[in-house]
Coordinates of C-alpha atoms in Angstrom, one line a residue:
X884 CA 0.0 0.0 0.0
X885 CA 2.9 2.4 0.6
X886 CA 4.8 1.9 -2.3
X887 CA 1.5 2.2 -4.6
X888 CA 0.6 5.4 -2.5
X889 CA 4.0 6.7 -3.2
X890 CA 3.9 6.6 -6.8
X891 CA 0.3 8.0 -7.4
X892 CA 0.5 10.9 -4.9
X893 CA 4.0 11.8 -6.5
X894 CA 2.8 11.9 -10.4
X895 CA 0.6 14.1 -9.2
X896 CA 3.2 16.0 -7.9
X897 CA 5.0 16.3 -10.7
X898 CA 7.8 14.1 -9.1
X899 CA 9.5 11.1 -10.9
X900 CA 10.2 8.3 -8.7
X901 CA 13.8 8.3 -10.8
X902 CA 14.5 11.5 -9.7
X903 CA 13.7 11.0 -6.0
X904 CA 16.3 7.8 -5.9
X905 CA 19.7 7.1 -7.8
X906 CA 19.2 5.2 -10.6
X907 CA 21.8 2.4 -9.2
X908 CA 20.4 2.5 -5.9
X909 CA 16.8 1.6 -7.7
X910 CA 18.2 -1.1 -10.0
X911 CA 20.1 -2.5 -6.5
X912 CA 16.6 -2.3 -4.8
X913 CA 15.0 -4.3 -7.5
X914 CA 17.6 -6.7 -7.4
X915 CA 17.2 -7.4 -4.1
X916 CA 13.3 -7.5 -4.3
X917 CA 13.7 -10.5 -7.3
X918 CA 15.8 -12.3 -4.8
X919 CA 13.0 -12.4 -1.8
X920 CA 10.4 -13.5 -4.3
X921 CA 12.4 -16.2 -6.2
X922 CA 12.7 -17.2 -2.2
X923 CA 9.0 -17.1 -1.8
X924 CA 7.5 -18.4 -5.3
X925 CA 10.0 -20.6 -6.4
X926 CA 9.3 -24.7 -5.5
X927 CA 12.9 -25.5 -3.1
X928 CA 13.7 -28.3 -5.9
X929 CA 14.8 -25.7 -8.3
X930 CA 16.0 -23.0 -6.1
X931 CA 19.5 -23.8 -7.1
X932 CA 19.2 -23.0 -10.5
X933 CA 18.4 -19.4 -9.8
X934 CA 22.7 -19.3 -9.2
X935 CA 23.0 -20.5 -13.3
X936 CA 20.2 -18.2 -14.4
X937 CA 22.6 -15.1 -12.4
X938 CA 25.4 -16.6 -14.4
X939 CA 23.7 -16.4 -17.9
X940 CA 22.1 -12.9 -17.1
X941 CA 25.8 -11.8 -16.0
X942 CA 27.1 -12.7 -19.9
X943 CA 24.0 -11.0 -21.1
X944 CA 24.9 -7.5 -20.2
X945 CA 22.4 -6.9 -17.5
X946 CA 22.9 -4.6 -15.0
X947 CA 25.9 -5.5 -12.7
X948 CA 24.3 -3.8 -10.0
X949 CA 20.8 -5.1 -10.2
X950 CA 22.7 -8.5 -10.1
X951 CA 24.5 -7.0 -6.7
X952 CA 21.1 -6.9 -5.4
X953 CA 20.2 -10.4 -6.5
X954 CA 23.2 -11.8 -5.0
X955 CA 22.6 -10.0 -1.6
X956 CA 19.2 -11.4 -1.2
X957 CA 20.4 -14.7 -1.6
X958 CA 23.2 -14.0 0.6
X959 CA 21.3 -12.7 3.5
X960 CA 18.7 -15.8 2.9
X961 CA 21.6 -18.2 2.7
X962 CA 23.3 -16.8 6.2
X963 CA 19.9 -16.9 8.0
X964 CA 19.0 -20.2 7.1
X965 CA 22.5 -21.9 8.6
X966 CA 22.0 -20.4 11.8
X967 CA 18.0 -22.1 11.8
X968 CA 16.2 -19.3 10.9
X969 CA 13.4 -19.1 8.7
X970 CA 12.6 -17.7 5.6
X971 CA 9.3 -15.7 7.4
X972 CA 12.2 -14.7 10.1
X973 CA 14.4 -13.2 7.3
X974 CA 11.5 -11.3 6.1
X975 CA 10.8 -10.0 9.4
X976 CA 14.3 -9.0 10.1
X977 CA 14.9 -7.5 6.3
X978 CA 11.8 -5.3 6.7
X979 CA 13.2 -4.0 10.3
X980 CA 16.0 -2.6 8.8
X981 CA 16.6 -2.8 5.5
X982 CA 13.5 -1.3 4.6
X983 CA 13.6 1.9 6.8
X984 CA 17.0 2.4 5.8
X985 CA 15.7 2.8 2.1
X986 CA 13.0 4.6 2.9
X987 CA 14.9 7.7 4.7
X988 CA 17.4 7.3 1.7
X989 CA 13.9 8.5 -0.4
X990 CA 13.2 11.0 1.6
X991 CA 16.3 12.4 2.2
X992 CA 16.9 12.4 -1.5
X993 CA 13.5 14.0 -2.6
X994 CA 14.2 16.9 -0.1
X995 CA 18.3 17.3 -1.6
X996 CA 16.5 17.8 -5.2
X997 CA 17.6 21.3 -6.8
X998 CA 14.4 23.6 -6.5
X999 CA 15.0 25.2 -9.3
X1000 CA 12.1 27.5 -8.5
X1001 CA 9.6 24.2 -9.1
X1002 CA 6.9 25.3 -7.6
X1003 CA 6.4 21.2 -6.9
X1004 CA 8.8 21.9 -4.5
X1005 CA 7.1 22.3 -1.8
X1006 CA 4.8 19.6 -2.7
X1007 CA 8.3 16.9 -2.5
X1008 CA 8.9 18.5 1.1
X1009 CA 5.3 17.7 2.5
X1010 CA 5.3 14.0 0.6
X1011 CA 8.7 12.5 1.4
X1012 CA 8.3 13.0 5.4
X1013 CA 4.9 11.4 5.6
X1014 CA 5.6 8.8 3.1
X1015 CA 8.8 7.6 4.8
X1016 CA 7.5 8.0 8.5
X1017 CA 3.8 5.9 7.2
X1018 CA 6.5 3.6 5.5
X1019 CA 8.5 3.1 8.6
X1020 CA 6.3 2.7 11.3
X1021 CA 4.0 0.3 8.8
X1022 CA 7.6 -2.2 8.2
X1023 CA 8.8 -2.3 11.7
X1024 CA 5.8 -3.4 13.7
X1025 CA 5.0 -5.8 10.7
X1026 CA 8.7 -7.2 10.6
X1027 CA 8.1 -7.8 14.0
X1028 CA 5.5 -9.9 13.6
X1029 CA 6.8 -12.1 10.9
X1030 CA 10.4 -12.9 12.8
X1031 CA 8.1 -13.6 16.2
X1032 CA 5.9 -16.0 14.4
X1033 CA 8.3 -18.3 13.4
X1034 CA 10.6 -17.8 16.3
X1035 CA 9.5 -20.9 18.9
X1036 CA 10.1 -24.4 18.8
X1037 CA 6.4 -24.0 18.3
X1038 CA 6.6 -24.2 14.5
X1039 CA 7.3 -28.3 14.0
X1040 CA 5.7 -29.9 13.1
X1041 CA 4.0 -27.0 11.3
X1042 CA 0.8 -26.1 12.3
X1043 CA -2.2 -24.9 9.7
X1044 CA -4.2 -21.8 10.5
X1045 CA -6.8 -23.6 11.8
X1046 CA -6.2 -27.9 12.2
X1047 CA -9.4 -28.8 11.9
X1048 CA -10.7 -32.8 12.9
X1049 CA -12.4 -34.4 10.2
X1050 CA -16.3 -35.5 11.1
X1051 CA -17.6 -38.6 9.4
X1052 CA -21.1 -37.2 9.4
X1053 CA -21.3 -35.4 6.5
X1054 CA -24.8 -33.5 7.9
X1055 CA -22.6 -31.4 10.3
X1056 CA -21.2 -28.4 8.9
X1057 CA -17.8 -27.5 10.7
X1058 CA -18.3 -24.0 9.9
X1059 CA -21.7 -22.3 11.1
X1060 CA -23.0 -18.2 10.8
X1061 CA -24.2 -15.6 12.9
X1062 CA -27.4 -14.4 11.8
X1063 CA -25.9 -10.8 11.4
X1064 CA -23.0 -11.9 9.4
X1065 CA -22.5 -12.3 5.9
X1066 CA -19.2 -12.9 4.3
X1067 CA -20.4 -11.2 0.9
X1068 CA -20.5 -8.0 3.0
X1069 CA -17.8 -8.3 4.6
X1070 CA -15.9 -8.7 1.2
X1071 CA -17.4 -5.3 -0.3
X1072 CA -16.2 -3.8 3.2
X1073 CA -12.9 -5.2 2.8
X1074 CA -13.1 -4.0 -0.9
X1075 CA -14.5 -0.2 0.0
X1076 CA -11.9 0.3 2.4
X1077 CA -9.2 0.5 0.3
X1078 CA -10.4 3.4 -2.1
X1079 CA -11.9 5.4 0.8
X1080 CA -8.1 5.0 2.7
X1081 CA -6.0 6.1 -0.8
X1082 CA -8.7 8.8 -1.3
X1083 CA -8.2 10.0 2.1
X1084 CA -4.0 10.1 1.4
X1085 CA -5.0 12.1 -1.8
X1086 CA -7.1 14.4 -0.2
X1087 CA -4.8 15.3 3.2
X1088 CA -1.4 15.1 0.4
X1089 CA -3.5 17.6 -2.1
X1090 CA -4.7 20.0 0.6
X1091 CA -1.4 20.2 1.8
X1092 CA 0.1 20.8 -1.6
X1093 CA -2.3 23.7 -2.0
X1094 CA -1.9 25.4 1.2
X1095 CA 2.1 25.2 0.6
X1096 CA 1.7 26.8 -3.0
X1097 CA -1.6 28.7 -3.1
X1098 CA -1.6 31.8 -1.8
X1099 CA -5.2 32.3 0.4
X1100 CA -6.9 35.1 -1.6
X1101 CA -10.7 34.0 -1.0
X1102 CA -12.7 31.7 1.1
X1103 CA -12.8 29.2 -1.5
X1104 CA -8.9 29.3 -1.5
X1105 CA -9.6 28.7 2.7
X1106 CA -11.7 25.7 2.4
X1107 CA -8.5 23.9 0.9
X1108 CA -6.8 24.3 4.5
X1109 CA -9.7 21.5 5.8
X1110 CA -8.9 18.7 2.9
X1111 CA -5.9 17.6 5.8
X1112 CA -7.6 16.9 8.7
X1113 CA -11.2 15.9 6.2
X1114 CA -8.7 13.3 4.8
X1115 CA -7.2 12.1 8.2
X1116 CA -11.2 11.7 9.4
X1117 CA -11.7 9.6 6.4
X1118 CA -8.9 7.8 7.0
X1119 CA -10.0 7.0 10.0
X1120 CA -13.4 5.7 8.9
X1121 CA -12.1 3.4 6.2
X1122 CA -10.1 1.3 8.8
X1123 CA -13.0 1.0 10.7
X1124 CA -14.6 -0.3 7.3
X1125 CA -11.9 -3.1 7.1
X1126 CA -12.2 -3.9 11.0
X1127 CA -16.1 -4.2 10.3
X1128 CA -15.2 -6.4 6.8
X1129 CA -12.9 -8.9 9.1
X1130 CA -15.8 -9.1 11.8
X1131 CA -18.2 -10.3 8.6
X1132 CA -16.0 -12.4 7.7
X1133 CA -14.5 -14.2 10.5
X1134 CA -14.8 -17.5 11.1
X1135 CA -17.5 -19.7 13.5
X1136 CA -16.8 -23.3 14.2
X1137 CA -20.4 -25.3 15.2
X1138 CA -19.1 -28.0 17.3
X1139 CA -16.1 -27.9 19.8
X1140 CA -15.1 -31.6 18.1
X1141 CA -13.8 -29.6 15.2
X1142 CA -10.7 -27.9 17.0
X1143 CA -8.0 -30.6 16.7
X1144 CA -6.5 -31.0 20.4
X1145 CA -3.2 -29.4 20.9
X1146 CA -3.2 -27.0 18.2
X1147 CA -5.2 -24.6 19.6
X1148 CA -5.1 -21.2 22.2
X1149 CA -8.0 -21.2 24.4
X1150 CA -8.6 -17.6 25.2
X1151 CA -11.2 -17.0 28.1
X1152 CA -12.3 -13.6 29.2
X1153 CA -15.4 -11.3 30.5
X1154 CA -17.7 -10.9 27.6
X1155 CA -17.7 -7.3 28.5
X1156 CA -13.9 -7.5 27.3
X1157 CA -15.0 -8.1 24.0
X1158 CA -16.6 -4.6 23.3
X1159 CA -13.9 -3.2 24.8
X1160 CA -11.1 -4.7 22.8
X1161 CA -12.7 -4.3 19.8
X1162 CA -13.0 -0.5 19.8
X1163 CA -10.8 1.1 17.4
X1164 CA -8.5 4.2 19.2
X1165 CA -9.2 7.3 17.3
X1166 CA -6.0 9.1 17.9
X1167 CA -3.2 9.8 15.5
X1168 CA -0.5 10.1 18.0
X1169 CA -0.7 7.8 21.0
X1170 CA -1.9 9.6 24.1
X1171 CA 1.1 10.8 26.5
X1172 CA 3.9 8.9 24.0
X1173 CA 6.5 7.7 26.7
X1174 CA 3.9 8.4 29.7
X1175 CA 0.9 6.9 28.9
X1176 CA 0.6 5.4 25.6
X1177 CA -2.4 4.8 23.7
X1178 CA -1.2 0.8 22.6
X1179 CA -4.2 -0.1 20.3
X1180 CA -3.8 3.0 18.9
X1181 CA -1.1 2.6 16.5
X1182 CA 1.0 4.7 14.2
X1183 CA 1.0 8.6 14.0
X1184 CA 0.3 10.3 10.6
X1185 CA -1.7 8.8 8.0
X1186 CA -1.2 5.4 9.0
X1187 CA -2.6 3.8 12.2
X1188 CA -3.5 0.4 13.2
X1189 CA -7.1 -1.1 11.6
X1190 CA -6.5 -4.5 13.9
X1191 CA -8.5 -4.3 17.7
X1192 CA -6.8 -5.5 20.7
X1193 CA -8.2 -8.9 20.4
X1194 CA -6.8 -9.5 17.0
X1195 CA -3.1 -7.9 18.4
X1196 CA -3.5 -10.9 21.0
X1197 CA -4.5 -13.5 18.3
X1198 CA -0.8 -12.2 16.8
X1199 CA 1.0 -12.6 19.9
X1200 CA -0.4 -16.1 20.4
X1201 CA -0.1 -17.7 16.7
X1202 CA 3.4 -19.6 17.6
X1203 CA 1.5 -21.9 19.9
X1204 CA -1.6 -22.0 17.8
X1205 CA -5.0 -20.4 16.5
X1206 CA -6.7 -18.5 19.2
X1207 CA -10.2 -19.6 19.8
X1208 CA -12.9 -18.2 22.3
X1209 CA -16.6 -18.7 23.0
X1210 CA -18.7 -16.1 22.1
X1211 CA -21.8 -14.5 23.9
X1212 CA -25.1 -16.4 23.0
X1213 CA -26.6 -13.2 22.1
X1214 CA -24.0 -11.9 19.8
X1215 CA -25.2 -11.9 15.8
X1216 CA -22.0 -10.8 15.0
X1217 CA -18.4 -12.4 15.7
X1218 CA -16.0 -10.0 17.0
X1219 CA -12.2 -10.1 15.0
X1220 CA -9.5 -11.7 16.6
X1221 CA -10.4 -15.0 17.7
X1222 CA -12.2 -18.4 16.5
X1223 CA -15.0 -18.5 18.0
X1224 CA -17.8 -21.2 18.8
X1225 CA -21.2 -20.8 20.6
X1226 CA -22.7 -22.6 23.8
X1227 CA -25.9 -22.5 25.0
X1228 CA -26.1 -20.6 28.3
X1229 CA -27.4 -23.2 30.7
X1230 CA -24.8 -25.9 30.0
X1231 CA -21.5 -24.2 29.0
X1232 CA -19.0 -25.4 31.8
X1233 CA -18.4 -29.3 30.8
X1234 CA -17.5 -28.0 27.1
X1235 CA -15.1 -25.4 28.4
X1236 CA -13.5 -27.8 30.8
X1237 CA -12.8 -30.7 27.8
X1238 CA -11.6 -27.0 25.7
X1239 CA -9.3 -26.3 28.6
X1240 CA -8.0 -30.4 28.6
X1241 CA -7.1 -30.6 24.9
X1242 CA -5.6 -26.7 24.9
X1243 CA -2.2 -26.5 23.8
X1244 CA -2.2 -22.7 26.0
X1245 CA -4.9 -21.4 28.4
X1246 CA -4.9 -17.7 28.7
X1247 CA -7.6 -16.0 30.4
X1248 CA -8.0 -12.3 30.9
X1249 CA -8.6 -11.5 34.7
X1250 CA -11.9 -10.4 35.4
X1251 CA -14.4 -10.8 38.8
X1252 CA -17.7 -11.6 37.1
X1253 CA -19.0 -15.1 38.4
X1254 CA -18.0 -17.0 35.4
X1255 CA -14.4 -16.0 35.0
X1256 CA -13.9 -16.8 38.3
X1257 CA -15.0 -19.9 37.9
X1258 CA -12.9 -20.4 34.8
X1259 CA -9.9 -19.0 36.7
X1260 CA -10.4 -21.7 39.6
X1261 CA -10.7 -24.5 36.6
X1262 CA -7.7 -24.0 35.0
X1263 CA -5.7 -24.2 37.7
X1264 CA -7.6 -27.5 39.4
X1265 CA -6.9 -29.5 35.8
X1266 CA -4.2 -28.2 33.9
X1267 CA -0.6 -28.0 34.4
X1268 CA 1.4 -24.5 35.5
X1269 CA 3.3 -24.7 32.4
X1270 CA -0.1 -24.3 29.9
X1271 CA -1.8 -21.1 32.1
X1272 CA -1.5 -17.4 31.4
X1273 CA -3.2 -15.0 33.0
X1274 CA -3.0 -11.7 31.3
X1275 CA -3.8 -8.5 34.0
X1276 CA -5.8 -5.9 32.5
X1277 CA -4.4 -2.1 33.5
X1278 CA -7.5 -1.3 34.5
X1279 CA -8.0 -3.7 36.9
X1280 CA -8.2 -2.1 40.8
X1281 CA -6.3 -3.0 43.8
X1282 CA -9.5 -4.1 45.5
X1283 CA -10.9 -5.9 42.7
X1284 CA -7.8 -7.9 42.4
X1285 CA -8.0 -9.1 45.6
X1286 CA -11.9 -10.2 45.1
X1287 CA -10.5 -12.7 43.1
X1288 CA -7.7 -13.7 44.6
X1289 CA -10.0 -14.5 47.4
X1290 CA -12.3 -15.9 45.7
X1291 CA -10.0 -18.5 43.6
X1292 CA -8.3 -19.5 46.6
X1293 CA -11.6 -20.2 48.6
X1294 CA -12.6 -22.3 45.6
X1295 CA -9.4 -24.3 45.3
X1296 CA -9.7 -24.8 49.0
X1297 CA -12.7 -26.3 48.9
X1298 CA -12.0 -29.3 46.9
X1299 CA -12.3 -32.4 47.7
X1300 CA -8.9 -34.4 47.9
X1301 CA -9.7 -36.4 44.8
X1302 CA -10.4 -33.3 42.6
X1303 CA -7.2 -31.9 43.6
X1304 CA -4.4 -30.7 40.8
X1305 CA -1.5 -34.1 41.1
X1306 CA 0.7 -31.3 40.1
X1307 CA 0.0 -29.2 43.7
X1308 CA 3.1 -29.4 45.5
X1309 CA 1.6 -31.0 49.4
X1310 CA -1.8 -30.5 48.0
X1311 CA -1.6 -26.8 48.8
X1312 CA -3.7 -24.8 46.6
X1313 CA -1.8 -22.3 44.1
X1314 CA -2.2 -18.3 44.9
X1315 CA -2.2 -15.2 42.8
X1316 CA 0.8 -13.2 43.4
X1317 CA 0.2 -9.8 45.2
X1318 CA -1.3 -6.7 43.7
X1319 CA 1.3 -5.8 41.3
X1320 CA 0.8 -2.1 41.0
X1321 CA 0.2 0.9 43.1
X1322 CA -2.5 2.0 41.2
X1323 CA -4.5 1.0 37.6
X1324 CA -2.6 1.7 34.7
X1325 CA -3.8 2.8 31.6
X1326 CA -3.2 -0.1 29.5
X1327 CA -5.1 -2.5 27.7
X1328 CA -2.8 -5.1 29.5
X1329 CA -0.3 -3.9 32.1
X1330 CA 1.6 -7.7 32.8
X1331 CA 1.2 -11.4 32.1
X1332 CA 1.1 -13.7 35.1
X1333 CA 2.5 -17.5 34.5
X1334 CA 3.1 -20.3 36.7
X1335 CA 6.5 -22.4 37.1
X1336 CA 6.7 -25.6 37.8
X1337 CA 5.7 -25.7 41.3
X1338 CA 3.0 -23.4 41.2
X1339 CA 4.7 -20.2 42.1
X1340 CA 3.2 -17.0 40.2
X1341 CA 5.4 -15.2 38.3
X1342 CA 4.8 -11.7 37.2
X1343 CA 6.0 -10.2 34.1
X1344 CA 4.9 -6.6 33.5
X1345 CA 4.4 -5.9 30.0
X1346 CA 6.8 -2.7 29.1
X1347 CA 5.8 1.0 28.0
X1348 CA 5.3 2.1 24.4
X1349 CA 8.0 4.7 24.3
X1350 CA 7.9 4.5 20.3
X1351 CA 4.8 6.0 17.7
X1352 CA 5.0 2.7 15.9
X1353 CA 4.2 0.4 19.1
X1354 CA 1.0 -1.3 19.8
X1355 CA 0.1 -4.0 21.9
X1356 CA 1.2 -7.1 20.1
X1357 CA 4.8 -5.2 20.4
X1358 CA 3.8 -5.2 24.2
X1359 CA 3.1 -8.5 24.5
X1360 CA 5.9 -9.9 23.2
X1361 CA 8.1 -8.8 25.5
X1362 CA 6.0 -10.2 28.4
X1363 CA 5.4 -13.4 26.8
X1364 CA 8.9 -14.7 26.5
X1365 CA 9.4 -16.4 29.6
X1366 CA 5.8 -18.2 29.7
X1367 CA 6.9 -19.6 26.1
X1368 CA 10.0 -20.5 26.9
X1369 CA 8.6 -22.8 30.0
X1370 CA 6.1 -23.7 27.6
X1371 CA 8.2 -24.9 25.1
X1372 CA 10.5 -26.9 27.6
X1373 CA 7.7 -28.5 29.5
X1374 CA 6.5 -30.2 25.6
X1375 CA 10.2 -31.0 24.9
X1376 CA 10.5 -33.2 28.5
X1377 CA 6.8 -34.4 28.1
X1378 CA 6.0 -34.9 24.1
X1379 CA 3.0 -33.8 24.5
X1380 CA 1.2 -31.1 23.0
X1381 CA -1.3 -31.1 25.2
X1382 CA -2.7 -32.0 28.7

């Protein structure tokens, strides 16, 4: 989306794209772009021969620099796959660095161009700084997310979007619908979204231009001074548009018999969490950056986060598996983020209990409503430390915290001997750790909250945004290293992906 914005908005600037780079730099860039799709396109039996086809292009007189770039790619690919990594990882780390590199080489370059008394000069100074900031904050949080996907021990044997177990009965569909969702909608949503969002870059990019080489001599001229912040607004209703377009389209499982065991996240919250989390921030620049960030808010500029919290979390769990939740019986239309499946309200508890046994992760979101409670006090009577996480919301009060510590541990105390966890050290129930905070934060999640192996809490707080490209997958990730890393060694002593 960048680079098409790029070169629209700057013909209609009057700026070639060959002025704005070196035309080696360019050819180098290319290059290097044929070499990461070769990687990506081409089957691994005939990867090899790319090396020949080099050769032959080399006698043919093509550029020795766009071979340069080739041969880089490769290179890098080459030197990240001996040390284990993955192609996705190399991606990640490419567009992390390499990218923003190139990116303040554009700008830099288009705002070094002689003037010459262009009057599209101005124009190049208010399109290289957004461009390269949308750019960079758009490749960094994304790299990110590639390298982290493929980063665990999680990743063999390879597990599909969604492993589904096949039914014999052919009469029950896997997949069902909510009677307010319809994935033909959601489509022409999707589709919508994307000429409302480059409409909305022309519009901000063209009042801009105007205002910087227009003098104001009448109100008309005036009403060019609102096409910036008219296109920002739009801008900011068009993600919404591809939020809404996900929601239509997301996915609904009928029967819990469907999700394969062990290659799934079980995520377990408030229903109250869901309307929350799926609220779209509407500011540009996160609130109090380096104080008190706005995390689901996203990217400053033009470009800022379309994916809710929930669907940030579904990120930061993918290396363990697809996240699922149950939704609210009322609901007639699935939030984004999550799998989701439907109970009926009066028997819900044995299917979440045989959910929770064949979960390859259980993470629940702390909440004192009756139900997650109940939930909380359930996970830890049947599963093992290593396969909880508890994720603490910032909002979440001193005294409400210690409701439910009080009320898990009065549950768990209460069990009979024979219901007890084998893994309880002396039979002695596990405990919350104490109130982490001095006060609420303002965070969608302020730390994560994991078990070793003898039951004892662990507390990882989840770090401050400090940086305009942040958002709360980037937060997570942070917090979620050490519950992984148990995670991972508990399977590798076990073999088992589950239970």
């Amino acid at each position: 989306m960048i680079t098409c914005d790029c070169s629209v908005i700057a013909g209609a600037g009057g700026i070639e794209l060959t002025e704005a780079i070196p035309a080696p730099l360019l050819w180098y860039f290319l290059g290097f772009l044929t070499a990461c799709a070769s990687e990506f396109i081409l089957p691994r039996i005939v990867r090899f021969w790319r090396y020949a086809a080099i050769f032959i292009l080399a006698f043919q007189g093509i550029s020795p620099v766009y071979l340069s770039g080739i041969l880089l790619g490769l290179s890098l690919f080459v030197a990240f796959g001996a040390q284990g990594r993955t192609r996705r990882q190399t991606i990640g780390v490419l567009l992390q660095t390499l990218v923003p590199v190139l990116l303040v080489a554009m700008a830099y370059r288009s705002l070094t161009l002689p003037d010459n008394d262009d009057p599209a000069g101005p124009w190049a100074v208010a399109l290289a700084i957004p461009l390269a900031t949308a750019g960079i904050f758009w490749a960094i949080p994304y790299g990110k997310k590639q390298y982290w996907h493929d980063l665990w021990a999680f990743r063999s044997p390879h597990i599909p979007f969604l492993d589904l177990s096949r039914d014999g009965n052919r009469n029950v569909p896997f997949m069902a619908a909510l009677p307010g969702q319809h994935a033909l909608l959601g489509l022409g949503l999707w589709l919508v979204g994307w000429p409302c969002t480059l409409g909305a870059l022309g519009m901000s990019f063209w009042g801009i231009h105007h205002v910087l080489t227009t003098p104001i001599k009448s109100s008309t001229d005036g009403l060019f001074v609102l096409l910036a912040p008219m296109g920002v607004a739009i801008f900011d209703r068009s993600r919404k548009l591809f939020l809404l377009g996900r929601r239509h389209m997301g996915m609904v499982v009928s029967e819990k018999k469907f999700f394969r065991p062990g290659t799934y996240v079980l995520y377990l919250r408030s229903f109250e969490d869901d309307k929350q989390r799926a609220v779209l921030k509407d500011q540009i620049w996160p609130r109090g950056v380096g104080h008190n960030p706005d995390p689901a808010g996203g990217t400053i500029f033009l470009v800022t986060s379309s994916r809710d919290e929930e669907e940030h979390i579904a990120d930061a769990m993918r290396p363990v598996g697809q996240l699922i939740a149950i939704g609210a019986p009322e609901e007639v239309l699935p939030f984004a983020g999550a799998v989701r499946m439907y109970l009926p309200k009066e028997s819900w508890k044995q299917p979440v209990r045989e959910l929770m046994e064949h979960s390859r992760l259980v993470t629940l979101s702390l909440g004192s409503s009756a139900g997650t409670v109940w939930e909380l006090s359930e996970a830890m009577r049947i599963l093992p430390p290593q396969r909880l996480l508890l994720m603490m919301p910032g909002a979440t009060s001193k005294e409400e915290y210690g409701k439910i510590r009080e009320e898990v541990g009065t549950a768990l105390r209460a069990l009979p001997d024979s219901d007890m966890n084998k893994t309880w050290r002396g039979k002695v129930p596990p405990t919350l750790p104490d109130y982490p905070h001095e006060k609420p934060e303002n965070s969608p999640v302020s730390g994560l909250i994991h078990f070793s192996a003898d039951w004892q809490p662990v507390f990882t707080p989840t770090p401050p945004l400090r940086r305009p490209w942040g958002n709360l997958f980037m937060q997570l990730i942070r917090g979620l290293r050490p519950a992984f890393d148990q995670l991972a060694s508990y399977e590798d002593r076990t073999g088992r992906r589950f239970g």
